[in-house]
Amino acid sequence: GENVEQHPSTLSVQEGDSAVIKCTYSDSASNYFPWYKQELGKGPQLIIDIRSNVGEKKDQRIAVTLNKTAKHFSLHITETQPEDSAVYFCAASIYYGGSQGNLIFGKGTKLSVKP
Amino acid sequence: NAGVTQTPKFQVLKTGQSMTLQCAQDMNHEYMSWYRQDPGMGLRLIHYSVGAGITDQGEVPNGYNVSRSTTEDFPLRLLSAAPSQTSVYFCASSYQGLAGPSTDTQYFGPGTRLTVL
């Protein structure tokens, strides 16, 4: 089955710097890759996702890149702000037909943005 | 819309007790799932359902039962709680149908923090 590795487990940056979180997956059939942000005491919230027919996707300060050949994808946050501090999870899923397959999550990255 | 709701928010059980974690969604989503979150382990899928009357096992199903009698509700049952089931439990849902990939975002509830003594 699918296995998702996520690095680093913790990341500390200064406000205004960029942050990069990387994930690798094992199943070449995986074709849907969401990223979730989890704030303390809350459930994960989708912040961006990418499908295997796209190499990069941007949404304001957040971008995700996908390298299908190497089977890895990355989250990029630019101009970080203290409110970006949270735990970030990557996930991989096989998307078939009109449905979303089950998600396999990485173990998470705790991002701390220092003012 | 209330989205995905979970009750209770906190629960303490003794070993061997049983309980049901409730999950409901008002978005008419066909797909619902339960995850557990443990420190350093990420989220692991327990059970999932692709529609009313259909359930299947995920990565860590042992010790848990589910049923799906309606589209809206997907309860998770612990028949005989064990300390290893101490965790935070999240329910999630997403649309599964013909509308296309843009509607397949999985929405998570706020979680239930369970402690088994």
Short mmCIF file of C-alpha atoms in Angstrom, two decimals:
data_model
loop_
_atom_site.label_atom_id
_atom_site.label_comp_id
_atom_site.label_asym_id
_atom_site.label_seq_id
_atom_site.Cartn_x
_atom_site.Cartn_y
_atom_site.Cartn_z
CA GLY A 1 0.00 0.00 0.00
CA GLU A 2 0.85 3.66 -0.06
CA ASN A 3 3.42 5.11 2.34
CA VAL A 4 4.01 8.83 2.79
CA GLU A 5 7.17 10.25 4.35
CA GLN A 6 7.23 13.89 5.50
CA HIS A 7 10.20 16.07 6.41
CA PRO A 8 11.13 17.90 8.51
CA SER A 9 9.16 17.02 11.62
CA THR A 10 9.78 20.51 13.06
CA LEU A 11 10.62 23.75 11.31
CA SER A 12 11.33 27.15 12.83
CA VAL A 13 11.58 30.28 10.68
CA GLN A 14 11.67 34.03 11.19
CA GLU A 15 8.65 36.03 10.17
CA GLY A 16 8.94 36.99 6.52
CA ASP A 17 11.14 34.03 5.60
CA SER A 18 10.01 31.14 3.40
CA ALA A 19 9.20 27.64 4.65
CA VAL A 20 9.40 24.42 2.66
CA ILE A 21 7.99 21.05 3.70
CA LYS A 22 8.70 17.96 1.61
CA CYS A 23 6.87 14.67 1.21
CA THR A 24 7.61 11.49 -0.70
CA TYR A 25 5.17 8.75 -1.60
CA SER A 26 5.66 5.14 -2.61
CA ASP A 27 2.69 4.23 -4.83
CA SER A 28 3.10 5.51 -8.38
CA ALA A 29 -0.68 5.18 -8.85
CA SER A 30 -1.30 7.98 -6.32
CA ASN A 31 -2.64 11.00 -8.15
CA TYR A 32 -4.15 13.39 -5.58
CA PHE A 33 -2.00 15.23 -3.03
CA PRO A 34 -3.65 17.54 -0.49
CA TRP A 35 -2.01 19.59 2.24
CA TYR A 36 -3.73 20.22 5.56
CA LYS A 37 -3.08 22.77 8.29
CA GLN A 38 -3.98 21.87 11.85
CA GLU A 39 -4.12 24.50 14.54
CA LEU A 40 -4.00 23.56 18.19
CA GLY A 41 -7.19 21.85 19.34
CA LYS A 42 -8.80 21.88 15.90
CA GLY A 43 -9.34 19.48 13.05
CA PRO A 44 -7.15 19.54 9.91
CA GLN A 45 -8.17 22.09 7.29
CA LEU A 46 -7.34 21.77 3.61
CA ILE A 47 -5.11 24.62 2.43
CA ILE A 48 -4.11 23.49 -1.05
CA ASP A 49 -4.11 20.37 -3.18
CA ILE A 50 -2.62 19.19 -6.45
CA ARG A 51 -3.42 16.44 -8.90
CA SER A 52 -0.93 14.40 -10.88
CA ASN A 53 -1.66 16.13 -14.18
CA VAL A 54 -0.35 19.42 -12.75
CA GLY A 55 3.24 20.24 -11.78
CA GLU A 56 2.64 23.31 -9.65
CA LYS A 57 -0.22 25.18 -8.07
CA LYS A 58 -0.24 28.53 -6.26
CA ASP A 59 -2.68 30.25 -3.96
CA GLN A 60 -1.42 33.60 -2.71
CA ARG A 61 1.53 32.85 -0.37
CA ILE A 62 1.16 29.09 -0.65
CA ALA A 63 2.38 26.88 -3.47
CA VAL A 64 2.69 23.15 -4.00
CA THR A 65 4.98 21.42 -6.47
CA LEU A 66 4.80 17.83 -7.66
CA ASN A 67 7.50 15.68 -9.23
CA LYS A 68 5.84 12.47 -10.39
CA THR A 69 9.06 10.91 -11.62
CA ALA A 70 10.73 11.27 -8.24
CA LYS A 71 7.45 10.71 -6.38
CA HIS A 72 7.73 13.72 -4.17
CA PHE A 73 5.77 16.89 -3.58
CA SER A 74 6.47 20.00 -1.55
CA LEU A 75 4.63 22.82 0.19
CA HIS A 76 6.11 26.30 -0.08
CA ILE A 77 4.98 29.15 2.15
CA THR A 78 6.42 32.58 1.35
CA GLU A 79 6.47 35.69 3.55
CA THR A 80 5.58 33.64 6.61
CA GLN A 81 3.49 35.21 9.34
CA PRO A 82 2.99 34.18 12.99
CA GLU A 83 -0.50 32.91 12.12
CA ASP A 84 1.11 30.35 9.83
CA SER A 85 2.37 28.56 12.95
CA ALA A 86 0.62 25.17 13.02
CA VAL A 87 1.13 21.51 12.18
CA TYR A 88 1.06 20.77 8.46
CA PHE A 89 0.21 17.37 7.01
CA CYS A 90 0.71 16.09 3.50
CA ALA A 91 -1.35 13.21 2.16
CA ALA A 92 -1.62 11.03 -0.91
CA SER A 93 -4.61 9.33 -2.45
CA ILE A 94 -5.58 7.40 -5.51
CA TYR A 95 -8.33 9.32 -7.28
CA TYR A 96 -10.51 7.20 -9.48
CA GLY A 97 -13.66 7.98 -11.37
CA GLY A 98 -15.67 10.67 -9.57
CA SER A 99 -14.55 9.80 -6.07
CA GLN A 100 -11.63 10.45 -3.84
CA GLY A 101 -9.69 7.48 -2.59
CA ASN A 102 -8.64 7.06 0.98
CA LEU A 103 -5.99 9.47 2.22
CA ILE A 104 -2.64 8.28 3.57
CA PHE A 105 -1.07 11.01 5.72
CA GLY A 106 2.49 11.95 6.49
CA LYS A 107 3.39 12.30 10.16
CA GLY A 108 3.23 16.09 10.15
CA THR A 109 5.53 19.11 10.39
CA LYS A 110 5.25 21.54 13.26
CA LEU A 111 5.97 24.99 11.84
CA SER A 112 6.86 27.82 14.19
CA VAL A 113 7.11 31.36 12.84
CA LYS A 114 8.99 33.68 15.18
CA PRO A 115 8.05 37.38 15.16
CA ASN B 1 -24.18 24.60 7.10
CA ALA B 2 -22.70 23.27 10.34
CA GLY B 3 -20.23 21.15 8.35
CA VAL B 4 -18.90 18.10 10.19
CA THR B 5 -19.86 17.87 13.86
CA GLN B 6 -18.52 15.46 16.46
CA THR B 7 -19.68 14.65 19.98
CA PRO B 8 -18.46 14.47 22.64
CA LYS B 9 -15.40 16.75 22.58
CA PHE B 10 -13.77 14.96 25.50
CA GLN B 11 -14.35 11.54 27.06
CA VAL B 12 -12.68 9.47 29.77
CA LEU B 13 -13.37 5.74 29.88
CA LYS B 14 -12.24 2.87 32.02
CA THR B 15 -10.75 -0.22 30.41
CA GLY B 16 -13.52 -2.50 29.18
CA GLN B 17 -16.21 0.16 28.90
CA SER B 18 -18.02 0.76 25.66
CA MET B 19 -19.02 3.99 23.99
CA THR B 20 -20.04 5.55 20.69
CA LEU B 21 -18.40 8.57 19.12
CA GLN B 22 -20.90 10.51 17.09
CA CYS B 23 -20.25 12.15 13.72
CA ALA B 24 -22.73 14.01 11.54
CA GLN B 25 -22.47 16.14 8.40
CA ASP B 26 -25.07 18.32 6.70
CA MET B 27 -23.36 18.68 3.32
CA ASN B 28 -24.98 15.62 1.71
CA HIS B 29 -21.58 13.98 1.41
CA GLU B 30 -21.48 10.34 0.42
CA TYR B 31 -17.96 9.60 1.69
CA MET B 32 -17.29 9.62 5.44
CA SER B 33 -14.33 8.36 7.40
CA TRP B 34 -12.82 8.05 10.86
CA TYR B 35 -9.17 8.73 11.69
CA ARG B 36 -7.19 8.54 14.87
CA GLN B 37 -4.34 10.91 15.59
CA ASP B 38 -1.51 9.93 17.90
CA PRO B 39 1.63 11.97 18.69
CA GLY B 40 4.22 11.53 15.97
CA MET B 41 1.98 9.20 13.96
CA GLY B 42 -0.06 11.56 11.82
CA LEU B 43 -3.63 10.56 11.03
CA ARG B 44 -4.46 6.91 10.42
CA LEU B 45 -7.65 5.71 8.80
CA ILE B 46 -9.84 3.47 10.97
CA HIS B 47 -12.99 2.86 8.89
CA TYR B 48 -14.68 4.56 5.99
CA SER B 49 -17.98 4.55 4.15
CA VAL B 50 -18.75 5.41 0.54
CA GLY B 51 -22.49 5.67 1.17
CA ALA B 52 -25.37 4.60 3.37
CA GLY B 53 -25.19 0.88 4.10
CA ILE B 54 -21.59 0.54 2.87
CA THR B 55 -18.57 0.48 5.17
CA ASP B 56 -15.02 -0.83 4.92
CA GLN B 57 -11.88 -1.11 7.00
CA GLY B 58 -8.99 1.28 6.89
CA GLU B 59 -5.44 0.94 8.19
CA VAL B 60 -6.21 0.39 11.91
CA PRO B 61 -9.73 -1.09 12.27
CA ASN B 62 -9.21 -3.50 15.19
CA GLY B 63 -11.31 -2.67 18.26
CA TYR B 64 -13.70 -0.40 16.37
CA ASN B 65 -17.06 -0.92 14.68
CA VAL B 66 -18.99 1.38 12.37
CA SER B 67 -22.34 1.48 10.62
CA ARG B 68 -23.90 3.89 8.15
CA SER B 69 -27.68 3.83 8.24
CA THR B 70 -28.10 7.38 6.89
CA THR B 71 -26.09 9.69 4.65
CA GLU B 72 -25.69 12.20 7.50
CA ASP B 73 -24.41 10.03 10.38
CA PHE B 74 -21.39 7.79 10.79
CA PRO B 75 -20.92 6.65 14.43
CA LEU B 76 -17.78 4.92 15.66
CA ARG B 77 -18.21 2.29 18.37
CA LEU B 78 -15.67 1.05 20.86
CA LEU B 79 -17.04 -2.21 22.24
CA SER B 80 -14.42 -2.78 24.96
CA ALA B 81 -12.10 0.18 25.39
CA ALA B 82 -8.37 -0.39 25.88
CA PRO B 83 -5.62 2.07 26.92
CA SER B 84 -4.15 1.72 23.41
CA GLN B 85 -7.26 3.47 22.11
CA THR B 86 -6.38 6.67 23.94
CA SER B 87 -6.19 9.14 21.07
CA VAL B 88 -7.82 12.04 19.30
CA TYR B 89 -10.47 10.89 16.85
CA PHE B 90 -11.44 12.83 13.75
CA CYS B 91 -14.36 12.29 11.46
CA ALA B 92 -14.17 13.56 7.88
CA SER B 93 -16.47 13.71 4.87
CA SER B 94 -16.30 14.52 1.18
CA TYR B 95 -18.58 14.53 -1.80
CA GLN B 96 -18.40 11.42 -3.93
CA GLY B 97 -20.26 11.69 -7.18
CA LEU B 98 -20.27 12.92 -10.70
CA ALA B 99 -19.53 16.61 -10.15
CA GLY B 100 -15.81 16.21 -10.61
CA PRO B 101 -12.56 16.60 -8.67
CA SER B 102 -13.14 20.17 -7.49
CA THR B 103 -15.75 18.98 -5.03
CA ASP B 104 -13.72 16.20 -3.46
CA THR B 105 -12.19 18.20 -0.62
CA GLN B 106 -12.27 16.20 2.59
CA TYR B 107 -13.67 18.23 5.50
CA PHE B 108 -12.71 17.33 9.06
CA GLY B 109 -14.66 17.69 12.27
CA PRO B 110 -13.21 19.29 15.43
CA GLY B 111 -12.25 15.95 16.98
CA THR B 112 -12.98 13.90 20.11
CA ARG B 113 -10.20 13.50 22.67
CA LEU B 114 -10.56 10.08 24.27
CA THR B 115 -8.65 8.84 27.31
CA VAL B 116 -8.90 5.20 28.40
CA LEU B 117 -7.66 4.50 31.91
#
